[in-house]
């Protein structure tokens, strides 16, 4: 794995949805469902784009790399989020896990799916 690239893309995966959430924060009070849906769509879109960008130069991709890549990206986002949500916003840990951290499970699902698709494609299947 190209760890510098993994970490750089992981930081971007956290930063872009965070910046969008800051811009859209006014929606949260009156339209929480819309706000959360938009942030989720932004996060998933960024994860797909980052995974495609990461794997475009990899000659071999597979289950192990896909799972590890997504798990590292999810861990980066959670580690950055924790002090913000638990300390600054005074969110309870269980609420953070249920409301925010759970959505980061999309990262390994996306990266694993793309890695397996690339593996099959490169194998001629």
PDB file of C-alpha atoms in Angstrom:
ATOM      1  CA  UNK A   1       0.000   0.000   0.000  1.00  0.00           C
ATOM      2  CA  UNK A   2       1.083   3.532  -0.689  1.00  0.00           C
ATOM      3  CA  UNK A   3       0.632   4.849   2.878  1.00  0.00           C
ATOM      4  CA  UNK A   4       1.307   8.479   2.053  1.00  0.00           C
ATOM      5  CA  UNK A   5      -1.441   8.356  -0.549  1.00  0.00           C
ATOM      6  CA  UNK A   6      -3.775   6.413   1.764  1.00  0.00           C
ATOM      7  CA  UNK A   7      -3.413   8.988   4.547  1.00  0.00           C
ATOM      8  CA  UNK A   8      -3.649  11.996   2.217  1.00  0.00           C
ATOM      9  CA  UNK A   9      -6.842  10.695   0.627  1.00  0.00           C
ATOM     10  CA  UNK A  10      -8.196   9.744   4.068  1.00  0.00           C
ATOM     11  CA  UNK A  11      -7.674  13.277   5.345  1.00  0.00           C
ATOM     12  CA  UNK A  12      -9.447  14.634   2.263  1.00  0.00           C
ATOM     13  CA  UNK A  13     -12.305  12.203   2.841  1.00  0.00           C
ATOM     14  CA  UNK A  14     -12.808  13.708   6.254  1.00  0.00           C
ATOM     15  CA  UNK A  15     -12.198  17.336   5.249  1.00  0.00           C
ATOM     16  CA  UNK A  16     -14.555  17.708   2.265  1.00  0.00           C
ATOM     17  CA  UNK A  17     -17.740  16.503   4.032  1.00  0.00           C
ATOM     18  CA  UNK A  18     -16.742  18.496   7.111  1.00  0.00           C
ATOM     19  CA  UNK A  19     -16.427  21.705   5.071  1.00  0.00           C
ATOM     20  CA  UNK A  20     -19.736  21.006   3.335  1.00  0.00           C
ATOM     21  CA  UNK A  21     -21.373  20.414   6.721  1.00  0.00           C
ATOM     22  CA  UNK A  22     -20.079  23.784   7.943  1.00  0.00           C
ATOM     23  CA  UNK A  23     -21.583  25.489   4.889  1.00  0.00           C
ATOM     24  CA  UNK A  24     -24.898  23.638   5.273  1.00  0.00           C
ATOM     25  CA  UNK A  25     -25.058  23.784   9.082  1.00  0.00           C
ATOM     26  CA  UNK A  26     -28.012  26.182   8.982  1.00  0.00           C
ATOM     27  CA  UNK A  27     -30.142  23.375   7.512  1.00  0.00           C
ATOM     28  CA  UNK A  28     -29.471  21.096  10.470  1.00  0.00           C
ATOM     29  CA  UNK A  29     -31.862  22.767  12.920  1.00  0.00           C
ATOM     30  CA  UNK A  30     -34.955  22.838  10.706  1.00  0.00           C
ATOM     31  CA  UNK A  31     -34.188  20.070   8.209  1.00  0.00           C
ATOM     32  CA  UNK A  32     -31.995  17.567  10.021  1.00  0.00           C
ATOM     33  CA  UNK A  33     -32.908  14.656   7.745  1.00  0.00           C
ATOM     34  CA  UNK A  34     -32.025  16.645   4.631  1.00  0.00           C
ATOM     35  CA  UNK A  35     -28.766  17.819   6.208  1.00  0.00           C
ATOM     36  CA  UNK A  36     -27.709  14.287   7.175  1.00  0.00           C
ATOM     37  CA  UNK A  37     -28.700  12.875   3.776  1.00  0.00           C
ATOM     38  CA  UNK A  38     -26.713  15.528   1.930  1.00  0.00           C
ATOM     39  CA  UNK A  39     -23.625  14.960   4.081  1.00  0.00           C
ATOM     40  CA  UNK A  40     -23.907  11.206   3.575  1.00  0.00           C
ATOM     41  CA  UNK A  41     -24.161  11.635  -0.199  1.00  0.00           C
ATOM     42  CA  UNK A  42     -21.145  13.960  -0.180  1.00  0.00           C
ATOM     43  CA  UNK A  43     -19.150  11.478   1.928  1.00  0.00           C
ATOM     44  CA  UNK A  44     -20.035   8.496  -0.248  1.00  0.00           C
ATOM     45  CA  UNK A  45     -19.280  10.449  -3.422  1.00  0.00           C
ATOM     46  CA  UNK A  46     -15.891  11.458  -2.018  1.00  0.00           C
ATOM     47  CA  UNK A  47     -15.153   7.866  -0.965  1.00  0.00           C
ATOM     48  CA  UNK A  48     -15.943   6.517  -4.436  1.00  0.00           C
ATOM     49  CA  UNK A  49     -13.812   9.209  -6.083  1.00  0.00           C
ATOM     50  CA  UNK A  50     -10.924   8.645  -3.648  1.00  0.00           C
ATOM     51  CA  UNK A  51     -11.063   4.861  -4.093  1.00  0.00           C
ATOM     52  CA  UNK A  52     -11.054   5.184  -7.876  1.00  0.00           C
ATOM     53  CA  UNK A  53      -8.146   7.646  -7.623  1.00  0.00           C
ATOM     54  CA  UNK A  54      -6.232   5.334  -5.277  1.00  0.00           C
ATOM     55  CA  UNK A  55      -6.752   2.162  -7.317  1.00  0.00           C
ATOM     56  CA  UNK A  56      -6.129   3.729 -10.726  1.00  0.00           C
ATOM     57  CA  UNK A  57      -2.379   3.215 -10.353  1.00  0.00           C
ATOM     58  CA  UNK A  58      -2.507  -0.115  -8.530  1.00  0.00           C
ATOM     59  CA  UNK A  59      -1.693  -3.051 -10.772  1.00  0.00           C
ATOM     60  CA  UNK A  60      -3.128  -5.488  -8.244  1.00  0.00           C
ATOM     61  CA  UNK A  61      -6.192  -4.871  -6.101  1.00  0.00           C
ATOM     62  CA  UNK A  62      -8.114  -7.361  -4.052  1.00  0.00           C
ATOM     63  CA  UNK A  63     -10.190  -8.101  -0.999  1.00  0.00           C
ATOM     64  CA  UNK A  64      -7.436  -7.534   1.569  1.00  0.00           C
ATOM     65  CA  UNK A  65      -6.332  -4.173   0.189  1.00  0.00           C
ATOM     66  CA  UNK A  66      -9.912  -2.992  -0.284  1.00  0.00           C
ATOM     67  CA  UNK A  67     -10.892  -3.818   3.293  1.00  0.00           C
ATOM     68  CA  UNK A  68      -7.691  -2.351   4.748  1.00  0.00           C
ATOM     69  CA  UNK A  69      -7.953   0.853   2.718  1.00  0.00           C
ATOM     70  CA  UNK A  70     -11.551   1.486   3.776  1.00  0.00           C
ATOM     71  CA  UNK A  71     -10.835   0.590   7.400  1.00  0.00           C
ATOM     72  CA  UNK A  72      -7.910   3.033   7.532  1.00  0.00           C
ATOM     73  CA  UNK A  73     -10.038   5.786   5.981  1.00  0.00           C
ATOM     74  CA  UNK A  74     -12.838   5.145   8.470  1.00  0.00           C
ATOM     75  CA  UNK A  75     -10.333   5.166  11.353  1.00  0.00           C
ATOM     76  CA  UNK A  76      -8.832   8.477  10.182  1.00  0.00           C
ATOM     77  CA  UNK A  77     -12.252  10.109  10.064  1.00  0.00           C
ATOM     78  CA  UNK A  78     -13.281   8.773  13.454  1.00  0.00           C
ATOM     79  CA  UNK A  79     -10.004   9.815  15.095  1.00  0.00           C
ATOM     80  CA  UNK A  80     -10.374  13.351  13.766  1.00  0.00           C
ATOM     81  CA  UNK A  81     -14.085  13.494  14.643  1.00  0.00           C
ATOM     82  CA  UNK A  82     -13.872  12.225  18.208  1.00  0.00           C
ATOM     83  CA  UNK A  83     -12.370  15.293  19.881  1.00  0.00           C
ATOM     84  CA  UNK A  84     -14.620  17.594  17.869  1.00  0.00           C
ATOM     85  CA  UNK A  85     -17.889  15.853  18.657  1.00  0.00           C
ATOM     86  CA  UNK A  86     -17.144  14.584  22.159  1.00  0.00           C
ATOM     87  CA  UNK A  87     -15.368  17.657  23.520  1.00  0.00           C
ATOM     88  CA  UNK A  88     -16.477  20.644  21.451  1.00  0.00           C
ATOM     89  CA  UNK A  89     -20.093  19.589  20.796  1.00  0.00           C
ATOM     90  CA  UNK A  90     -20.405  17.596  24.061  1.00  0.00           C
ATOM     91  CA  UNK A  91     -21.934  14.631  22.216  1.00  0.00           C
ATOM     92  CA  UNK A  92     -22.241  11.384  24.153  1.00  0.00           C
ATOM     93  CA  UNK A  93     -19.972   8.629  22.779  1.00  0.00           C
ATOM     94  CA  UNK A  94     -22.893   6.298  22.102  1.00  0.00           C
ATOM     95  CA  UNK A  95     -24.684   9.055  20.176  1.00  0.00           C
ATOM     96  CA  UNK A  96     -21.545   9.736  18.141  1.00  0.00           C
ATOM     97  CA  UNK A  97     -21.222   6.047  17.305  1.00  0.00           C
ATOM     98  CA  UNK A  98     -24.854   5.735  16.251  1.00  0.00           C
ATOM     99  CA  UNK A  99     -25.225   9.080  14.490  1.00  0.00           C
ATOM    100  CA  UNK A 100     -21.879   9.655  12.787  1.00  0.00           C
ATOM    101  CA  UNK A 101     -19.278   6.885  13.120  1.00  0.00           C
ATOM    102  CA  UNK A 102     -21.632   4.265  11.735  1.00  0.00           C
ATOM    103  CA  UNK A 103     -21.740   6.078   8.391  1.00  0.00           C
ATOM    104  CA  UNK A 104     -17.973   5.616   8.039  1.00  0.00           C
ATOM    105  CA  UNK A 105     -18.606   1.885   7.581  1.00  0.00           C
ATOM    106  CA  UNK A 106     -19.496   2.840   4.027  1.00  0.00           C
ATOM    107  CA  UNK A 107     -15.784   3.413   3.328  1.00  0.00           C
ATOM    108  CA  UNK A 108     -14.668  -0.240   3.554  1.00  0.00           C
ATOM    109  CA  UNK A 109     -17.788  -1.348   1.689  1.00  0.00           C
ATOM    110  CA  UNK A 110     -16.972   1.045  -1.167  1.00  0.00           C
ATOM    111  CA  UNK A 111     -13.236   0.344  -1.290  1.00  0.00           C
ATOM    112  CA  UNK A 112     -13.724  -3.418  -1.103  1.00  0.00           C
ATOM    113  CA  UNK A 113     -16.336  -3.377  -3.850  1.00  0.00           C
ATOM    114  CA  UNK A 114     -14.151  -1.293  -6.151  1.00  0.00           C
ATOM    115  CA  UNK A 115     -11.050  -3.400  -5.405  1.00  0.00           C
ATOM    116  CA  UNK A 116     -12.907  -6.639  -6.177  1.00  0.00           C
ATOM    117  CA  UNK A 117     -14.404  -5.181  -9.352  1.00  0.00           C
ATOM    118  CA  UNK A 118     -10.951  -4.094 -10.514  1.00  0.00           C
ATOM    119  CA  UNK A 119      -9.503  -7.491  -9.665  1.00  0.00           C
ATOM    120  CA  UNK A 120     -12.154  -9.218 -11.772  1.00  0.00           C
ATOM    121  CA  UNK A 121     -11.772  -6.717 -14.587  1.00  0.00           C
ATOM    122  CA  UNK A 122      -8.004  -7.113 -14.721  1.00  0.00           C
ATOM    123  CA  UNK A 123      -8.363 -10.892 -14.631  1.00  0.00           C
ATOM    124  CA  UNK A 124     -10.548 -10.718 -17.712  1.00  0.00           C
ATOM    125  CA  UNK A 125     -13.780 -11.803 -16.025  1.00  0.00           C
TER     126      UNK A 125
END
